mmCIF file of C-alpha atoms and ligand atoms in Angstrom:
data_model
loop_
_atom_site.group_PDB
_atom_site.id
_atom_site.type_symbol
_atom_site.label_atom_id
_atom_site.label_comp_id
_atom_site.label_asym_id
_atom_site.label_seq_id
_atom_site.Cartn_x
_atom_site.Cartn_y
_atom_site.Cartn_z
ATOM 1 C CA MET A 1411 -7.541 24.056 -8.559
ATOM 2 C CA ASN A 1412 -3.593 22.133 -8.726
ATOM 3 C CA ILE A 1413 -3.144 18.932 -7.765
ATOM 4 C CA VAL A 1414 -0.518 16.411 -7.124
ATOM 5 C CA LEU A 1415 -1.531 12.589 -5.813
ATOM 6 C CA LEU A 1416 1.323 10.593 -4.260
ATOM 7 C CA GLY A 1417 2.064 7.356 -3.349
ATOM 8 C CA LEU A 1418 3.575 3.802 -3.997
ATOM 9 C CA PRO A 1419 3.357 1.971 -6.595
ATOM 10 C CA GLY A 1420 -0.518 0.617 -6.075
ATOM 11 C CA ALA A 1421 -1.630 2.735 -3.755
ATOM 12 C CA GLY A 1422 -4.662 3.372 -5.887
ATOM 13 C CA LYS A 1423 -2.988 6.671 -7.345
ATOM 14 C CA GLY A 1424 -5.061 6.864 -11.059
ATOM 15 C CA THR A 1425 -7.967 4.471 -9.732
ATOM 16 C CA GLN A 1426 -8.233 7.876 -7.708
ATOM 17 C CA ALA A 1427 -7.293 10.269 -9.660
ATOM 18 C CA LYS A 1428 -10.359 9.483 -12.252
ATOM 19 C CA ILE A 1429 -13.088 10.049 -9.899
ATOM 20 C CA ILE A 1430 -11.493 13.118 -8.733
ATOM 21 C CA VAL A 1431 -11.457 13.865 -12.191
ATOM 22 C CA ASN A 1432 -14.434 14.272 -13.143
ATOM 23 C CA HIS A 1433 -15.515 16.088 -9.559
ATOM 24 C CA LEU A 1434 -13.826 18.483 -9.786
ATOM 25 C CA SER A 1435 -13.726 18.959 -13.815
ATOM 26 C CA ILE A 1436 -10.378 19.353 -14.691
ATOM 27 C CA PRO A 1437 -8.141 17.024 -16.755
ATOM 28 C CA HIS A 1438 -6.088 13.627 -15.581
ATOM 29 C CA ILE A 1439 -2.847 14.055 -15.643
ATOM 30 C CA SER A 1440 -0.674 10.495 -15.368
ATOM 31 C CA THR A 1441 3.143 10.350 -16.938
ATOM 32 C CA GLY A 1442 2.673 6.539 -16.987
ATOM 33 C CA ASP A 1443 -0.148 6.910 -18.796
ATOM 34 C CA LEU A 1444 1.148 8.777 -20.794
ATOM 35 C CA PHE A 1445 4.028 6.846 -21.438
ATOM 36 C CA ARG A 1446 2.317 3.539 -22.827
ATOM 37 C CA GLN A 1447 0.303 5.713 -24.842
ATOM 38 C CA ALA A 1448 3.795 6.814 -26.929
ATOM 39 C CA TYR A 1449 3.809 3.501 -27.070
ATOM 40 C CA GLN A 1450 1.191 1.583 -27.927
ATOM 41 C CA ALA A 1451 1.814 4.867 -30.661
ATOM 42 C CA LYS A 1452 4.457 3.626 -31.476
ATOM 43 C CA THR A 1453 6.823 6.442 -31.629
ATOM 44 C CA GLU A 1454 10.484 6.726 -30.261
ATOM 45 C CA LEU A 1455 9.723 8.461 -27.546
ATOM 46 C CA GLY A 1456 6.767 5.358 -25.953
ATOM 47 C CA LEU A 1457 9.845 2.654 -27.264
ATOM 48 C CA ARG A 1458 12.796 4.198 -26.077
ATOM 49 C CA ALA A 1459 10.014 4.245 -22.357
ATOM 50 C CA LYS A 1460 8.715 0.779 -22.223
ATOM 51 C CA GLU A 1461 12.710 -0.549 -21.663
ATOM 52 C CA PHE A 1462 12.469 0.986 -18.438
ATOM 53 C CA MET A 1463 9.608 0.916 -17.855
ATOM 54 C CA ASP A 1464 9.125 -3.361 -18.040
ATOM 55 C CA LYS A 1465 12.499 -3.177 -15.732
ATOM 56 C CA GLY A 1466 10.250 -0.874 -13.664
ATOM 57 C CA GLU A 1467 12.847 1.300 -13.491
ATOM 58 C CA LEU A 1468 12.039 5.028 -14.159
ATOM 59 C CA ILE A 1469 12.375 7.503 -17.207
ATOM 60 C CA PRO A 1470 15.932 10.055 -17.163
ATOM 61 C CA ASP A 1471 13.495 13.319 -15.754
ATOM 62 C CA GLU A 1472 14.996 14.648 -19.417
ATOM 63 C CA VAL A 1473 11.990 12.755 -20.925
ATOM 64 C CA THR A 1474 10.085 12.632 -17.635
ATOM 65 C CA ILE A 1475 9.567 16.438 -17.530
ATOM 66 C CA GLY A 1476 9.401 17.350 -21.023
ATOM 67 C CA LEU A 1477 6.788 15.691 -21.620
ATOM 68 C CA ALA A 1478 4.624 16.930 -18.307
ATOM 69 C CA PHE A 1479 5.172 20.411 -19.229
ATOM 70 C CA SER A 1480 3.980 19.918 -22.376
ATOM 71 C CA ARG A 1481 0.678 18.101 -21.270
ATOM 72 C CA ILE A 1482 0.549 20.880 -18.692
ATOM 73 C CA GLY A 1483 0.548 23.879 -20.439
ATOM 74 C CA GLU A 1484 -1.859 22.601 -22.802
ATOM 75 C CA VAL A 1485 -4.998 25.563 -22.574
ATOM 76 C CA ASP A 1486 -7.498 22.538 -20.935
ATOM 77 C CA CYS A 1487 -4.859 22.583 -18.165
ATOM 78 C CA ALA A 1488 -5.477 26.825 -17.792
ATOM 79 C CA ARG A 1489 -8.245 26.424 -15.014
ATOM 80 C CA GLY A 1490 -6.360 23.304 -12.839
ATOM 81 C CA PHE A 1491 -5.495 20.090 -13.915
ATOM 82 C CA LEU A 1492 -4.423 16.454 -11.416
ATOM 83 C CA LEU A 1493 -0.941 14.974 -11.573
ATOM 84 C CA ASP A 1494 -1.206 11.030 -11.400
ATOM 85 C CA GLY A 1495 2.977 9.741 -10.837
ATOM 86 C CA PHE A 1496 4.591 12.996 -11.423
ATOM 87 C CA PRO A 1497 7.147 14.187 -10.128
ATOM 88 C CA ARG A 1498 8.343 11.441 -8.592
ATOM 89 C CA ASN A 1499 11.770 12.682 -7.376
ATOM 90 C CA LEU A 1500 13.481 16.050 -5.956
ATOM 91 C CA ASN A 1501 14.220 17.189 -8.899
ATOM 92 C CA GLN A 1502 11.311 16.300 -11.258
ATOM 93 C CA ALA A 1503 9.917 18.515 -7.609
ATOM 94 C CA ARG A 1504 12.093 21.470 -8.409
ATOM 95 C CA ALA A 1505 11.503 21.546 -11.649
ATOM 96 C CA LEU A 1506 8.452 21.480 -11.751
ATOM 97 C CA ARG A 1507 7.899 24.456 -8.808
ATOM 98 C CA ASN A 1508 10.159 25.994 -11.551
ATOM 99 C CA TYR A 1509 8.164 26.266 -14.418
ATOM 100 C CA LEU A 1510 4.513 26.827 -12.991
ATOM 101 C CA ASP A 1511 6.780 29.175 -10.574
ATOM 102 C CA SER A 1512 7.324 31.634 -14.511
ATOM 103 C CA GLY A 1513 3.344 30.901 -15.203
ATOM 104 C CA SER A 1514 2.699 33.064 -11.622
ATOM 105 C CA LYS A 1515 1.100 29.385 -10.742
ATOM 106 C CA GLN A 1516 1.255 26.669 -8.269
ATOM 107 C CA ILE A 1517 0.580 23.194 -6.896
ATOM 108 C CA ARG A 1518 -2.279 24.329 -4.254
ATOM 109 C CA HIS A 1519 -2.755 20.625 -3.151
ATOM 110 C CA VAL A 1520 -0.326 16.993 -2.515
ATOM 111 C CA VAL A 1521 -2.547 14.460 -1.271
ATOM 112 C CA TYR A 1522 -0.654 11.430 -0.183
ATOM 113 C CA VAL A 1523 -2.644 7.605 -0.081
ATOM 114 C CA GLU A 1524 -0.303 6.299 2.685
ATOM 115 C CA VAL A 1525 -0.361 2.074 2.115
ATOM 116 C CA ASP A 1526 1.708 -0.025 3.914
ATOM 117 C CA GLU A 1527 4.248 -1.456 2.010
ATOM 118 C CA ASN A 1528 2.506 -5.426 2.284
ATOM 119 C CA LEU A 1529 -0.485 -4.228 0.404
ATOM 120 C CA LEU A 1530 0.433 -3.570 -2.783
ATOM 121 C CA LEU A 1531 2.080 -6.666 -3.763
ATOM 122 C CA GLU A 1532 -1.110 -7.645 -3.515
ATOM 123 C CA ARG A 1533 -2.983 -4.871 -5.226
ATOM 124 C CA LEU A 1534 -1.010 -4.776 -7.910
ATOM 125 C CA THR A 1535 -0.958 -8.480 -8.772
ATOM 126 C CA GLY A 1536 -4.346 -8.927 -8.934
ATOM 127 C CA ARG A 1537 -4.436 -5.470 -10.786
ATOM 128 C CA ARG A 1538 -6.041 -5.998 -14.489
ATOM 129 C CA VAL A 1539 -6.473 -3.201 -17.140
ATOM 130 C CA CYS A 1540 -9.476 -2.246 -19.827
ATOM 131 C CA VAL A 1541 -7.265 -2.135 -24.099
ATOM 132 C CA GLY A 1542 -10.145 0.045 -24.853
ATOM 133 C CA CYS A 1543 -10.929 2.473 -22.127
ATOM 134 C CA GLY A 1544 -7.947 2.156 -19.634
ATOM 135 C CA THR A 1545 -10.641 1.471 -17.157
ATOM 136 C CA THR A 1546 -8.198 -0.382 -13.982
ATOM 137 C CA PHE A 1547 -9.351 -3.982 -12.137
ATOM 138 C CA HIS A 1548 -8.573 -5.913 -9.616
ATOM 139 C CA LEU A 1549 -9.208 -9.165 -9.668
ATOM 140 C CA ILE A 1550 -10.719 -9.222 -5.968
ATOM 141 C CA TYR A 1551 -10.967 -5.528 -4.670
ATOM 142 C CA ASN A 1552 -12.688 -4.375 -8.268
ATOM 143 C CA PRO A 1553 -13.538 -7.367 -10.779
ATOM 144 C CA PRO A 1554 -15.142 -6.752 -14.125
ATOM 145 C CA ALA A 1555 -18.691 -8.322 -13.782
ATOM 146 C CA ASN A 1556 -17.466 -10.534 -17.030
ATOM 147 C CA ASP A 1557 -13.751 -12.209 -16.691
ATOM 148 C CA ASN A 1558 -12.688 -10.595 -19.934
ATOM 149 C CA ALA A 1559 -14.425 -7.551 -21.022
ATOM 150 C CA CYS A 1560 -14.812 -3.969 -19.568
ATOM 151 C CA ASP A 1561 -18.142 -3.103 -17.542
ATOM 152 C CA CYS A 1562 -16.761 0.102 -19.311
ATOM 153 C CA CYS A 1563 -16.279 -0.906 -23.246
ATOM 154 C CA ASN A 1564 -16.922 -3.528 -23.420
ATOM 155 C CA GLY A 1565 -12.694 -4.082 -24.718
ATOM 156 C CA GLU A 1566 -10.669 -6.815 -22.809
ATOM 157 C CA ILE A 1567 -8.616 -6.453 -20.366
ATOM 158 C CA ILE A 1568 -5.365 -6.959 -19.571
ATOM 159 C CA GLN A 1569 -2.771 -7.887 -17.279
ATOM 160 C CA ARG A 1570 -0.146 -4.569 -17.364
ATOM 161 C CA GLU A 1571 3.434 -6.597 -18.198
ATOM 162 C CA ASP A 1572 5.301 -4.390 -15.209
ATOM 163 C CA ASP A 1573 2.763 -5.913 -13.141
ATOM 164 C CA ARG A 1574 4.613 -9.376 -12.426
ATOM 165 C CA GLU A 1575 5.643 -9.772 -9.009
ATOM 166 C CA GLU A 1576 9.191 -9.560 -10.214
ATOM 167 C CA THR A 1577 8.981 -6.368 -11.826
ATOM 168 C CA VAL A 1578 7.279 -5.102 -8.103
ATOM 169 C CA LYS A 1579 8.825 -5.542 -6.034
ATOM 170 C CA GLU A 1580 11.837 -2.556 -7.943
ATOM 171 C CA ARG A 1581 9.020 -0.978 -8.300
ATOM 172 C CA LEU A 1582 8.452 -0.543 -4.677
ATOM 173 C CA LYS A 1583 11.845 -0.818 -4.271
ATOM 174 C CA ILE A 1584 13.302 1.894 -6.593
ATOM 175 C CA ASN A 1585 10.416 3.965 -5.169
ATOM 176 C CA LYS A 1586 9.923 3.813 -1.263
ATOM 177 C CA GLU A 1587 12.044 6.318 -0.880
ATOM 178 C CA LEU A 1588 12.186 9.110 -4.156
ATOM 179 C CA THR A 1589 7.938 9.235 -2.216
ATOM 180 C CA HIS A 1590 8.886 9.086 1.926
ATOM 181 C CA LYS A 1591 11.809 12.249 0.184
ATOM 182 C CA LEU A 1592 8.661 13.501 -2.030
ATOM 183 C CA VAL A 1593 6.393 13.869 1.737
ATOM 184 C CA GLN A 1594 8.409 15.352 3.376
ATOM 185 C CA PHE A 1595 9.491 18.202 0.137
ATOM 186 C CA TYR A 1596 5.810 19.171 0.236
ATOM 187 C CA GLY A 1597 5.407 18.508 4.190
ATOM 188 C CA ASP A 1598 7.970 21.519 4.131
ATOM 189 C CA GLU A 1599 6.315 23.962 1.963
ATOM 190 C CA GLY A 1600 2.661 23.399 3.982
ATOM 191 C CA ILE A 1601 0.401 22.043 1.470
ATOM 192 C CA LEU A 1602 0.795 17.689 2.003
ATOM 193 C CA ARG A 1603 -2.153 15.918 3.025
ATOM 194 C CA LYS A 1604 -3.164 12.754 3.909
ATOM 195 C CA VAL A 1605 -5.733 10.835 3.778
ATOM 196 C CA ASP A 1606 -4.926 7.271 4.683
ATOM 197 C CA GLY A 1607 -5.509 4.408 1.085
ATOM 198 C CA ALA A 1608 -6.112 1.593 2.833
ATOM 199 C CA LYS A 1609 -9.113 1.841 3.591
ATOM 200 C CA GLY A 1610 -12.556 0.976 0.188
ATOM 201 C CA ILE A 1611 -11.685 2.613 -2.416
ATOM 202 C CA ASP A 1612 -15.873 4.742 -1.985
ATOM 203 C CA GLU A 1613 -14.398 6.393 1.744
ATOM 204 C CA VAL A 1614 -10.571 7.612 -0.271
ATOM 205 C CA THR A 1615 -13.603 8.748 -1.849
ATOM 206 C CA LYS A 1616 -14.258 10.822 0.468
ATOM 207 C CA ASP A 1617 -11.663 11.805 2.240
ATOM 208 C CA VAL A 1618 -9.091 13.259 0.220
ATOM 209 C CA LEU A 1619 -12.743 15.248 -1.994
ATOM 210 C CA GLY A 1620 -13.104 16.346 2.211
ATOM 211 C CA LEU A 1621 -9.311 17.861 1.292
ATOM 212 C CA PHE A 1622 -10.209 20.462 -1.289
HETATM 213 P P1 AP5 B 28 2.612 4.552 -12.916
HETATM 214 O O1 AP5 B 28 1.545 4.325 -14.674
HETATM 215 O O2 AP5 B 28 2.628 5.732 -12.998
HETATM 216 O O3 AP5 B 28 2.188 3.838 -11.855
HETATM 217 P P2 AP5 B 28 2.706 2.981 -10.855
HETATM 218 O O4 AP5 B 28 3.649 4.744 -10.218
HETATM 219 O O5 AP5 B 28 3.828 3.028 -10.140
HETATM 220 O O6 AP5 B 28 1.774 4.249 -10.397
HETATM 221 P P3 AP5 B 28 0.102 2.643 -10.733
HETATM 222 O O7 AP5 B 28 0.236 3.415 -11.846
HETATM 223 O O8 AP5 B 28 1.094 0.421 -10.686
HETATM 224 O O9 AP5 B 28 -0.833 2.618 -9.414
HETATM 225 P P4 AP5 B 28 -1.057 3.124 -8.920
HETATM 226 O O10 AP5 B 28 -0.863 3.861 -7.689
HETATM 227 O O11 AP5 B 28 -2.457 4.384 -10.264
HETATM 228 O O12 AP5 B 28 -2.566 2.331 -8.234
HETATM 229 P P5 AP5 B 28 -4.444 1.533 -9.126
HETATM 230 O O13 AP5 B 28 -4.696 3.410 -8.662
HETATM 231 O O14 AP5 B 28 -3.898 1.552 -10.497
HETATM 232 O O15 AP5 B 28 4.129 4.572 -14.093
HETATM 233 C C1 AP5 B 28 3.897 3.488 -14.015
HETATM 234 C C2 AP5 B 28 6.287 3.374 -15.377
HETATM 235 O O16 AP5 B 28 5.994 4.947 -16.115
HETATM 236 C C3 AP5 B 28 6.855 3.460 -14.777
HETATM 237 O O17 AP5 B 28 7.373 2.916 -13.022
HETATM 238 C C4 AP5 B 28 7.934 3.562 -15.194
HETATM 239 O O18 AP5 B 28 8.444 3.452 -15.431
HETATM 240 C C5 AP5 B 28 7.560 5.484 -15.627
HETATM 241 N N1 AP5 B 28 6.691 6.766 -14.789
HETATM 242 C C6 AP5 B 28 6.119 7.318 -15.037
HETATM 243 N N2 AP5 B 28 6.151 8.672 -14.334
HETATM 244 C C7 AP5 B 28 7.259 9.478 -13.786
HETATM 245 C C8 AP5 B 28 7.915 10.362 -13.715
HETATM 246 N N3 AP5 B 28 7.163 10.486 -13.076
HETATM 247 N N4 AP5 B 28 9.238 10.382 -13.799
HETATM 248 C C9 AP5 B 28 10.329 8.153 -13.990
HETATM 249 N N5 AP5 B 28 9.158 7.951 -14.305
HETATM 250 C C10 AP5 B 28 7.693 7.747 -14.698
HETATM 251 O O19 AP5 B 28 -4.054 1.045 -7.508
HETATM 252 C C11 AP5 B 28 -3.401 -0.447 -8.038
HETATM 253 C C12 AP5 B 28 -4.650 -1.083 -7.195
HETATM 254 O O20 AP5 B 28 -5.319 -1.490 -6.349
HETATM 255 C C13 AP5 B 28 -5.924 -1.557 -8.560
HETATM 256 O O21 AP5 B 28 -6.099 -2.864 -9.484
HETATM 257 C C14 AP5 B 28 -7.126 -0.886 -8.160
HETATM 258 O O22 AP5 B 28 -8.066 -1.654 -8.774
HETATM 259 C C15 AP5 B 28 -6.568 -1.600 -7.050
HETATM 260 N N6 AP5 B 28 -7.367 -0.028 -5.608
HETATM 261 C C16 AP5 B 28 -6.780 1.044 -5.677
HETATM 262 N N7 AP5 B 28 -7.233 1.206 -4.694
HETATM 263 C C17 AP5 B 28 -8.146 0.196 -4.006
HETATM 264 C C18 AP5 B 28 -8.294 0.200 -2.349
HETATM 265 N N8 AP5 B 28 -8.649 1.539 -1.944
HETATM 266 N N9 AP5 B 28 -8.394 -0.841 -2.736
HETATM 267 C C19 AP5 B 28 -8.524 -1.723 -3.328
HETATM 268 N N10 AP5 B 28 -8.134 -2.093 -3.474
HETATM 269 C C20 AP5 B 28 -7.855 -0.679 -4.455
HETATM 270 MG MG1 MG B 29 -1.684 4.419 -11.929
HETATM 271 ZN ZN1 ZN B 30 -12.713 -0.201 -20.994
#
């Protein structure tokens, strides 16, 4: 089963993706995570991507699309995958459709995690992530048991650089219109399902899993 999770920054895509892929036994593909891994490995792609990410801007399509397709083409995606943060604009969505068509594949479900914009600033500025395993926490809604250590791997917990308030505002501004267009695009294709992402994490998971 091939799934796309759509939502504005902070909607809970990554949080839900990690839980859902466990239930469905398919890989989780987050282009944001792939870029952050490339940066940690100090590759040329990662260093270039970081300049855009720190400003809250999108990475150019030719880079992002190539990265996403090479991941989708890996053998563990043959029986399905979940995309988180890709596609992010119409050009990427059309390229994905063409790419999958050429392999006689398709996206079966697009889940739009809908959250009112004024909740997102608080979600993002309060987010903390584990350097070791990438687990996401929130200072209020999902705090780690121990202030500075990850519940899963005891790794260090930090704030993402693009979660500073000014950058968050820029990310929301850039992604708002693009996300709206994707909702229309997949709505027209008849595969869009909406869930209320303002509910608690467990409730949202239940609603998403109820769609499949
Ligand atoms: P990416 O890493 O994908 O960031 P994003 O899209 O801005 O989304 P986030 O990861 O910030 O939010 P999320 O929806 O995953 O929320 P989360 O679950 O963490 O991309 C980063 C950058 O990479 C982009 O800005 C761009 O530069 C580049 N990039 C990536 N993909 C690209 C593409 N396709 N094209 C071009 N450039 C691309 O949750 C947020 C917080 O809320 C957490 O603290 C969490 O604990 C909490 N939370 C989650 N759910 C709930 C809930 N139900 N109730 C209460 N709290 C909750
Ligand atoms: Mg994420
Ligand atoms: Zn960890």
